[in-house]
PDB file of C-alpha atoms in Angstrom:
ATOM      1  CA  ALA A   1     -55.418  -4.756  16.698  1.00 79.00           C
ATOM      2  CA  GLN A   2     -53.665  -3.115  19.595  1.00 84.00           C
ATOM      3  CA  SER A   3     -53.945   0.382  21.007  1.00 92.00           C
ATOM      4  CA  VAL A   4     -52.202   2.286  23.775  1.00 96.00           C
ATOM      5  CA  THR A   5     -53.615   5.122  25.834  1.00 97.00           C
ATOM      6  CA  GLN A   6     -51.474   7.346  27.966  1.00 97.00           C
ATOM      7  CA  LEU A   7     -53.863   8.959  30.349  1.00 94.00           C
ATOM      8  CA  ASP A   8     -51.984  12.207  30.944  1.00 95.00           C
ATOM      9  CA  SER A   9     -50.528  14.394  28.223  1.00 95.00           C
ATOM     10  CA  GLN A  10     -48.532  16.465  30.730  1.00 97.00           C
ATOM     11  CA  VAL A  11     -47.403  15.737  34.268  1.00 97.00           C
ATOM     12  CA  PRO A  12     -45.813  18.596  36.208  1.00 97.00           C
ATOM     13  CA  VAL A  13     -43.981  17.590  39.374  1.00 97.00           C
ATOM     14  CA  PHE A  14     -41.476  19.121  41.761  1.00 97.00           C
ATOM     15  CA  GLU A  15     -37.955  17.821  42.016  1.00 97.00           C
ATOM     16  CA  GLU A  16     -37.516  14.918  44.481  1.00 97.00           C
ATOM     17  CA  ALA A  17     -41.250  14.157  44.452  1.00 97.00           C
ATOM     18  CA  PRO A  18     -42.583  10.773  43.307  1.00 98.00           C
ATOM     19  CA  VAL A  19     -44.240  10.438  39.931  1.00 98.00           C
ATOM     20  CA  GLU A  20     -46.496   7.983  38.124  1.00 98.00           C
ATOM     21  CA  LEU A  21     -47.128   8.048  34.395  1.00 98.00           C
ATOM     22  CA  ARG A  22     -50.168   6.024  33.446  1.00 98.00           C
ATOM     23  CA  CYS A  23     -50.549   3.699  30.496  1.00 98.00           C
ATOM     24  CA  ASN A  24     -53.443   1.448  29.500  1.00 97.00           C
ATOM     25  CA  TYR A  25     -53.496  -0.838  26.521  1.00 96.00           C
ATOM     26  CA  SER A  26     -56.041  -2.769  24.534  1.00 93.00           C
ATOM     27  CA  SER A  27     -55.285  -5.964  22.674  1.00 88.00           C
ATOM     28  CA  SER A  28     -57.040  -9.177  21.688  1.00 84.00           C
ATOM     29  CA  VAL A  29     -53.727 -11.048  21.885  1.00 84.00           C
ATOM     30  CA  SER A  30     -50.878 -11.138  24.351  1.00 85.00           C
ATOM     31  CA  VAL A  31     -48.412  -8.296  24.098  1.00 88.00           C
ATOM     32  CA  TYR A  32     -45.018  -7.230  25.314  1.00 91.00           C
ATOM     33  CA  LEU A  33     -44.921  -3.784  26.954  1.00 94.00           C
ATOM     34  CA  PHE A  34     -42.349  -1.017  26.861  1.00 95.00           C
ATOM     35  CA  TRP A  35     -41.574   2.446  28.116  1.00 97.00           C
ATOM     36  CA  TYR A  36     -39.357   4.703  26.036  1.00 96.00           C
ATOM     37  CA  VAL A  37     -37.990   8.155  26.888  1.00 96.00           C
ATOM     38  CA  GLN A  38     -37.267  10.929  24.436  1.00 95.00           C
ATOM     39  CA  TYR A  39     -35.106  13.803  25.633  1.00 93.00           C
ATOM     40  CA  PRO A  40     -35.355  17.093  23.713  1.00 88.00           C
ATOM     41  CA  ASN A  41     -33.937  16.820  20.200  1.00 82.00           C
ATOM     42  CA  GLN A  42     -32.947  13.198  20.676  1.00 87.00           C
ATOM     43  CA  GLY A  43     -34.115   9.763  19.627  1.00 90.00           C
ATOM     44  CA  LEU A  44     -35.976   7.209  21.710  1.00 93.00           C
ATOM     45  CA  GLN A  45     -34.246   5.336  24.493  1.00 93.00           C
ATOM     46  CA  LEU A  46     -35.633   2.173  26.050  1.00 93.00           C
ATOM     47  CA  LEU A  47     -36.352   2.640  29.769  1.00 95.00           C
ATOM     48  CA  LEU A  48     -37.709  -0.804  30.529  1.00 95.00           C
ATOM     49  CA  LYS A  49     -39.753  -3.645  29.107  1.00 94.00           C
ATOM     50  CA  TYR A  50     -42.055  -6.411  30.262  1.00 93.00           C
ATOM     51  CA  LEU A  51     -41.838  -9.686  28.391  1.00 89.00           C
ATOM     52  CA  SER A  52     -42.809 -12.260  31.022  1.00 87.00           C
ATOM     53  CA  GLY A  53     -42.202 -13.242  34.615  1.00 89.00           C
ATOM     54  CA  SER A  54     -42.341 -10.802  37.509  1.00 91.00           C
ATOM     55  CA  THR A  55     -44.907  -8.103  36.922  1.00 92.00           C
ATOM     56  CA  LEU A  56     -42.674  -5.478  38.536  1.00 96.00           C
ATOM     57  CA  VAL A  57     -40.019  -4.416  36.088  1.00 96.00           C
ATOM     58  CA  LYS A  58     -37.035  -2.257  36.931  1.00 96.00           C
ATOM     59  CA  GLY A  59     -35.398  -0.072  34.326  1.00 95.00           C
ATOM     60  CA  ILE A  60     -32.712   2.503  33.929  1.00 94.00           C
ATOM     61  CA  ASN A  61     -32.451   5.805  35.793  1.00 93.00           C
ATOM     62  CA  GLY A  62     -34.416   4.506  38.787  1.00 96.00           C
ATOM     63  CA  PHE A  63     -37.681   3.925  36.918  1.00 97.00           C
ATOM     64  CA  GLU A  64     -39.912   0.913  37.405  1.00 97.00           C
ATOM     65  CA  ALA A  65     -43.226  -0.237  36.002  1.00 98.00           C
ATOM     66  CA  GLU A  66     -45.863  -2.718  37.020  1.00 96.00           C
ATOM     67  CA  PHE A  67     -47.786  -4.880  34.595  1.00 95.00           C
ATOM     68  CA  ASN A  68     -51.393  -5.452  35.610  1.00 94.00           C
ATOM     69  CA  LYS A  69     -53.055  -7.900  33.268  1.00 91.00           C
ATOM     70  CA  SER A  70     -56.555  -7.609  34.749  1.00 92.00           C
ATOM     71  CA  GLN A  71     -56.511  -3.840  34.391  1.00 93.00           C
ATOM     72  CA  THR A  72     -54.494  -3.918  31.149  1.00 94.00           C
ATOM     73  CA  SER A  73     -52.179  -1.302  32.578  1.00 96.00           C
ATOM     74  CA  PHE A  74     -48.434  -0.701  32.649  1.00 97.00           C
ATOM     75  CA  HIS A  75     -47.840   2.380  34.786  1.00 98.00           C
ATOM     76  CA  LEU A  76     -44.385   3.888  35.113  1.00 98.00           C
ATOM     77  CA  ARG A  77     -43.131   5.122  38.481  1.00 98.00           C
ATOM     78  CA  LYS A  78     -40.148   6.798  40.034  1.00 98.00           C
ATOM     79  CA  PRO A  79     -39.915   7.488  43.767  1.00 97.00           C
ATOM     80  CA  SER A  80     -37.909  10.706  43.438  1.00 97.00           C
ATOM     81  CA  VAL A  81     -37.488  12.638  40.201  1.00 97.00           C
ATOM     82  CA  HIS A  82     -34.652  14.895  39.096  1.00 97.00           C
ATOM     83  CA  ILE A  83     -34.620  17.896  36.793  1.00 96.00           C
ATOM     84  CA  SER A  84     -32.827  15.701  34.257  1.00 95.00           C
ATOM     85  CA  ASP A  85     -35.904  13.449  34.022  1.00 97.00           C
ATOM     86  CA  THR A  86     -37.734  16.191  32.138  1.00 97.00           C
ATOM     87  CA  ALA A  87     -38.601  14.523  28.836  1.00 97.00           C
ATOM     88  CA  GLU A  88     -41.325  12.889  26.773  1.00 97.00           C
ATOM     89  CA  TYR A  89     -42.256   9.361  27.816  1.00 98.00           C
ATOM     90  CA  PHE A  90     -43.887   6.848  25.520  1.00 97.00           C
ATOM     91  CA  CYS A  91     -45.644   3.619  26.406  1.00 97.00           C
ATOM     92  CA  ALA A  92     -45.650   1.011  23.639  1.00 95.00           C
ATOM     93  CA  VAL A  93     -46.767  -2.553  22.935  1.00 93.00           C
ATOM     94  CA  ILE A  94     -45.790  -5.215  20.484  1.00 89.00           C
ATOM     95  CA  GLN A  95     -47.693  -8.377  19.704  1.00 83.00           C
ATOM     96  CA  HIS A  96     -46.422 -11.630  21.188  1.00 76.00           C
ATOM     97  CA  GLY A  97     -44.798 -14.020  18.821  1.00 68.00           C
ATOM     98  CA  SER A  98     -43.402 -11.221  16.716  1.00 55.00           C
ATOM     99  CA  SER A  99     -40.010 -12.766  16.670  1.00 50.00           C
ATOM    100  CA  ASN A 100     -39.125 -11.171  13.368  1.00 49.00           C
ATOM    101  CA  THR A 101     -41.839  -8.568  12.966  1.00 69.00           C
ATOM    102  CA  GLY A 102     -41.629  -5.552  15.184  1.00 77.00           C
ATOM    103  CA  LYS A 103     -44.567  -3.243  14.790  1.00 87.00           C
ATOM    104  CA  LEU A 104     -44.368  -1.149  17.950  1.00 91.00           C
ATOM    105  CA  ILE A 105     -47.649   0.587  18.759  1.00 92.00           C
ATOM    106  CA  PHE A 106     -47.050   3.769  20.730  1.00 95.00           C
ATOM    107  CA  GLY A 107     -49.203   5.884  22.977  1.00 96.00           C
ATOM    108  CA  GLN A 108     -49.450   9.615  22.409  1.00 96.00           C
ATOM    109  CA  GLY A 109     -46.766  10.390  24.949  1.00 96.00           C
ATOM    110  CA  THR A 110     -46.634  12.092  28.336  1.00 97.00           C
ATOM    111  CA  THR A 111     -44.513  15.151  28.918  1.00 97.00           C
ATOM    112  CA  LEU A 112     -42.902  15.014  32.346  1.00 97.00           C
ATOM    113  CA  GLN A 113     -41.978  18.490  33.561  1.00 97.00           C
ATOM    114  CA  VAL A 114     -39.812  18.477  36.670  1.00 97.00           C
ATOM    115  CA  LYS A 115     -39.716  21.818  38.436  1.00 96.00           C
ATOM    116  CA  PRO A 116     -37.048  22.955  40.908  1.00 95.00           C
TER     117      PRO A 116
ATOM    118  CA  ASP B   1     -25.393   6.460  21.465  1.00 82.00           C
ATOM    119  CA  SER B   2     -27.553   3.573  20.214  1.00 85.00           C
ATOM    120  CA  GLY B   3     -25.238   2.658  17.362  1.00 92.00           C
ATOM    121  CA  VAL B   4     -27.915   3.425  14.765  1.00 96.00           C
ATOM    122  CA  THR B   5     -27.016   6.306  12.467  1.00 96.00           C
ATOM    123  CA  GLN B   6     -29.318   8.401  10.348  1.00 97.00           C
ATOM    124  CA  THR B   7     -28.528  10.994   7.719  1.00 97.00           C
ATOM    125  CA  PRO B   8     -29.213  13.771   7.186  1.00 97.00           C
ATOM    126  CA  LYS B   9     -30.110  15.177  10.573  1.00 96.00           C
ATOM    127  CA  HIS B  10     -32.240  17.936   9.083  1.00 96.00           C
ATOM    128  CA  LEU B  11     -33.830  18.271   5.682  1.00 97.00           C
ATOM    129  CA  ILE B  12     -35.759  21.248   4.348  1.00 97.00           C
ATOM    130  CA  THR B  13     -37.478  20.951   1.010  1.00 97.00           C
ATOM    131  CA  ALA B  14     -40.460  22.163  -0.948  1.00 97.00           C
ATOM    132  CA  THR B  15     -43.821  20.609  -1.703  1.00 97.00           C
ATOM    133  CA  GLY B  16     -43.778  18.226  -4.631  1.00 97.00           C
ATOM    134  CA  GLN B  17     -40.147  17.272  -4.161  1.00 97.00           C
ATOM    135  CA  ARG B  18     -38.591  13.888  -3.436  1.00 98.00           C
ATOM    136  CA  VAL B  19     -36.127  13.090  -0.656  1.00 98.00           C
ATOM    137  CA  THR B  20     -34.193  10.069   0.565  1.00 98.00           C
ATOM    138  CA  LEU B  21     -33.490   9.362   4.200  1.00 98.00           C
ATOM    139  CA  ARG B  22     -30.706   6.976   5.080  1.00 98.00           C
ATOM    140  CA  CYS B  23     -30.272   4.625   8.021  1.00 98.00           C
ATOM    141  CA  SER B  24     -27.363   2.440   9.053  1.00 97.00           C
ATOM    142  CA  PRO B  25     -28.307  -0.192  11.652  1.00 96.00           C
ATOM    143  CA  ARG B  26     -26.148  -1.384  14.507  1.00 95.00           C
ATOM    144  CA  SER B  27     -23.449  -3.791  13.481  1.00 93.00           C
ATOM    145  CA  GLY B  28     -24.959  -7.257  13.136  1.00 89.00           C
ATOM    146  CA  ASP B  29     -28.600  -6.178  13.281  1.00 93.00           C
ATOM    147  CA  LEU B  30     -30.629  -7.632  10.427  1.00 92.00           C
ATOM    148  CA  SER B  31     -33.918  -5.810  11.002  1.00 92.00           C
ATOM    149  CA  VAL B  32     -34.573  -2.166  10.242  1.00 95.00           C
ATOM    150  CA  TYR B  33     -37.754  -0.333  11.158  1.00 95.00           C
ATOM    151  CA  TRP B  34     -38.984   3.095  10.095  1.00 97.00           C
ATOM    152  CA  TYR B  35     -41.247   5.266  12.227  1.00 96.00           C
ATOM    153  CA  GLN B  36     -42.770   8.685  11.694  1.00 97.00           C
ATOM    154  CA  GLN B  37     -43.322  11.129  14.556  1.00 95.00           C
ATOM    155  CA  SER B  38     -45.634  14.040  13.851  1.00 93.00           C
ATOM    156  CA  LEU B  39     -47.600  16.397  16.056  1.00 88.00           C
ATOM    157  CA  ASP B  40     -51.004  15.216  14.881  1.00 88.00           C
ATOM    158  CA  GLN B  41     -50.356  11.477  14.361  1.00 89.00           C
ATOM    159  CA  GLY B  42     -47.819  10.824  17.101  1.00 92.00           C
ATOM    160  CA  LEU B  43     -45.343   7.973  16.632  1.00 94.00           C
ATOM    161  CA  GLN B  44     -46.380   5.598  13.864  1.00 94.00           C
ATOM    162  CA  PHE B  45     -44.767   2.474  12.499  1.00 94.00           C
ATOM    163  CA  LEU B  46     -44.171   2.717   8.768  1.00 96.00           C
ATOM    164  CA  ILE B  47     -42.343  -0.371   7.583  1.00 95.00           C
ATOM    165  CA  GLN B  48     -39.885  -3.110   8.571  1.00 93.00           C
ATOM    166  CA  TYR B  49     -37.196  -4.848   6.576  1.00 93.00           C
ATOM    167  CA  TYR B  50     -35.424  -8.004   7.596  1.00 91.00           C
ATOM    168  CA  ASN B  51     -32.235  -8.995   5.811  1.00 91.00           C
ATOM    169  CA  GLY B  52     -33.249  -7.192   2.647  1.00 94.00           C
ATOM    170  CA  GLU B  53     -36.874  -8.272   2.517  1.00 93.00           C
ATOM    171  CA  GLU B  54     -39.982  -6.376   3.539  1.00 93.00           C
ATOM    172  CA  ARG B  55     -41.368  -7.999   6.682  1.00 90.00           C
ATOM    173  CA  ALA B  56     -44.145  -5.794   7.987  1.00 89.00           C
ATOM    174  CA  LYS B  57     -46.008  -2.757   6.794  1.00 91.00           C
ATOM    175  CA  GLY B  58     -47.821  -0.102   8.760  1.00 90.00           C
ATOM    176  CA  ASN B  59     -49.401   3.215   7.895  1.00 83.00           C
ATOM    177  CA  ILE B  60     -47.065   3.981   5.043  1.00 93.00           C
ATOM    178  CA  LEU B  61     -48.375   6.154   2.228  1.00 94.00           C
ATOM    179  CA  GLU B  62     -48.103   4.983  -1.379  1.00 95.00           C
ATOM    180  CA  ARG B  63     -45.882   8.013  -2.043  1.00 97.00           C
ATOM    181  CA  PHE B  64     -43.354   6.532   0.388  1.00 97.00           C
ATOM    182  CA  SER B  65     -41.151   3.554  -0.278  1.00 97.00           C
ATOM    183  CA  ALA B  66     -38.223   1.900   1.411  1.00 97.00           C
ATOM    184  CA  GLN B  67     -35.571  -0.679   0.765  1.00 97.00           C
ATOM    185  CA  GLN B  68     -32.778  -2.456   2.568  1.00 97.00           C
ATOM    186  CA  PHE B  69     -29.532  -3.040   0.745  1.00 97.00           C
ATOM    187  CA  PRO B  70     -27.131  -6.035   0.918  1.00 96.00           C
ATOM    188  CA  ASP B  71     -24.931  -4.147   3.390  1.00 95.00           C
ATOM    189  CA  LEU B  72     -28.099  -3.845   5.529  1.00 95.00           C
ATOM    190  CA  HIS B  73     -28.395  -0.079   5.407  1.00 97.00           C
ATOM    191  CA  SER B  74     -31.856   1.174   4.553  1.00 98.00           C
ATOM    192  CA  GLU B  75     -33.311   4.110   2.702  1.00 98.00           C
ATOM    193  CA  LEU B  76     -36.748   5.668   3.003  1.00 98.00           C
ATOM    194  CA  ASN B  77     -37.877   7.512  -0.113  1.00 98.00           C
ATOM    195  CA  LEU B  78     -40.560  10.154   0.188  1.00 98.00           C
ATOM    196  CA  SER B  79     -41.977  11.611  -3.010  1.00 97.00           C
ATOM    197  CA  SER B  80     -44.538  14.236  -4.043  1.00 97.00           C
ATOM    198  CA  LEU B  81     -44.022  15.772  -0.644  1.00 97.00           C
ATOM    199  CA  GLU B  82     -46.842  17.596   1.077  1.00 97.00           C
ATOM    200  CA  LEU B  83     -46.815  19.999   4.007  1.00 96.00           C
ATOM    201  CA  GLY B  84     -48.250  17.247   6.180  1.00 95.00           C
ATOM    202  CA  ASP B  85     -45.211  15.063   5.606  1.00 96.00           C
ATOM    203  CA  SER B  86     -43.196  17.363   7.840  1.00 97.00           C
ATOM    204  CA  ALA B  87     -42.165  15.147  10.737  1.00 97.00           C
ATOM    205  CA  LEU B  88     -39.344  13.418  12.538  1.00 96.00           C
ATOM    206  CA  TYR B  89     -38.470  10.114  10.890  1.00 97.00           C
ATOM    207  CA  PHE B  90     -36.819   7.499  13.047  1.00 97.00           C
ATOM    208  CA  CYS B  91     -35.027   4.373  12.084  1.00 97.00           C
ATOM    209  CA  ALA B  92     -34.551   1.522  14.538  1.00 95.00           C
ATOM    210  CA  SER B  93     -32.750  -1.790  14.317  1.00 95.00           C
ATOM    211  CA  SER B  94     -32.837  -5.075  16.174  1.00 91.00           C
ATOM    212  CA  VAL B  95     -30.955  -8.347  16.191  1.00 83.00           C
ATOM    213  CA  ARG B  96     -32.371 -11.402  14.511  1.00 72.00           C
ATOM    214  CA  GLY B  97     -35.321 -12.818  16.415  1.00 66.00           C
ATOM    215  CA  ARG B  98     -35.513  -9.983  18.933  1.00 73.00           C
ATOM    216  CA  ALA B  99     -38.020  -7.477  17.629  1.00 74.00           C
ATOM    217  CA  ASP B 100     -38.765  -6.693  21.265  1.00 77.00           C
ATOM    218  CA  THR B 101     -35.446  -4.853  21.605  1.00 85.00           C
ATOM    219  CA  GLN B 102     -35.295  -2.051  19.072  1.00 91.00           C
ATOM    220  CA  TYR B 103     -32.531   0.545  19.130  1.00 92.00           C
ATOM    221  CA  PHE B 104     -33.514   3.915  17.749  1.00 94.00           C
ATOM    222  CA  GLY B 105     -31.434   6.344  15.772  1.00 95.00           C
ATOM    223  CA  PRO B 106     -31.440  10.107  16.425  1.00 94.00           C
ATOM    224  CA  GLY B 107     -33.936  10.766  13.641  1.00 96.00           C
ATOM    225  CA  THR B 108     -34.144  12.953  10.557  1.00 97.00           C
ATOM    226  CA  ARG B 109     -36.248  16.076  10.865  1.00 96.00           C
ATOM    227  CA  LEU B 110     -38.018  16.758   7.586  1.00 97.00           C
ATOM    228  CA  THR B 111     -39.544  20.169   6.966  1.00 97.00           C
ATOM    229  CA  VAL B 112     -41.655  20.634   3.858  1.00 97.00           C
ATOM    230  CA  LEU B 113     -42.273  24.260   2.925  1.00 96.00           C
TER     231      LEU B 113
END
């Protein structure tokens, strides 16, 4: 079984400051890793994903994440945030080899609050 | 716009009632997934269909059922509704063989009074 822990439920930050949203996972098998963003009253949008290869993954809107297998972490970072980045962010995993089964396991979410 | 559509956007009903949520996947996507987002449980996988057949099951209650039709749209049926069923229900779709890339619809907000 897999589980995902997002270490901060809320992260307040000032505009143009850097931010890191932390995610740890637990799994007995290899997993793919994802970050999704949910803007108010909207659905989930994929920010980035790690499937294989380089452990530093770049996504949309200037976000990036680094996969650390030894620490079972997949932290999300952005060097300079904007007011428009205010949203809920979800870390998620899916078991390897799930070519036609797609049970995404989500963390509890982190609310990023960007202040002017 | 992900290309996944869900209707209705909002649904308000009473306890004990039955509702049907509808999802149309992106053109060409064979897999449909249903997720529930609630304040106490967070985002949970409910069920997946692939080309009309059930493929994976998660924490779906026995009062809930789903199906995928030949035109690939899917419906999630919720019956004997309870207050705790109030949640946002998302549908997602993916192309064949790429469960790692799921596109989410805007969701249906269900309120049970």
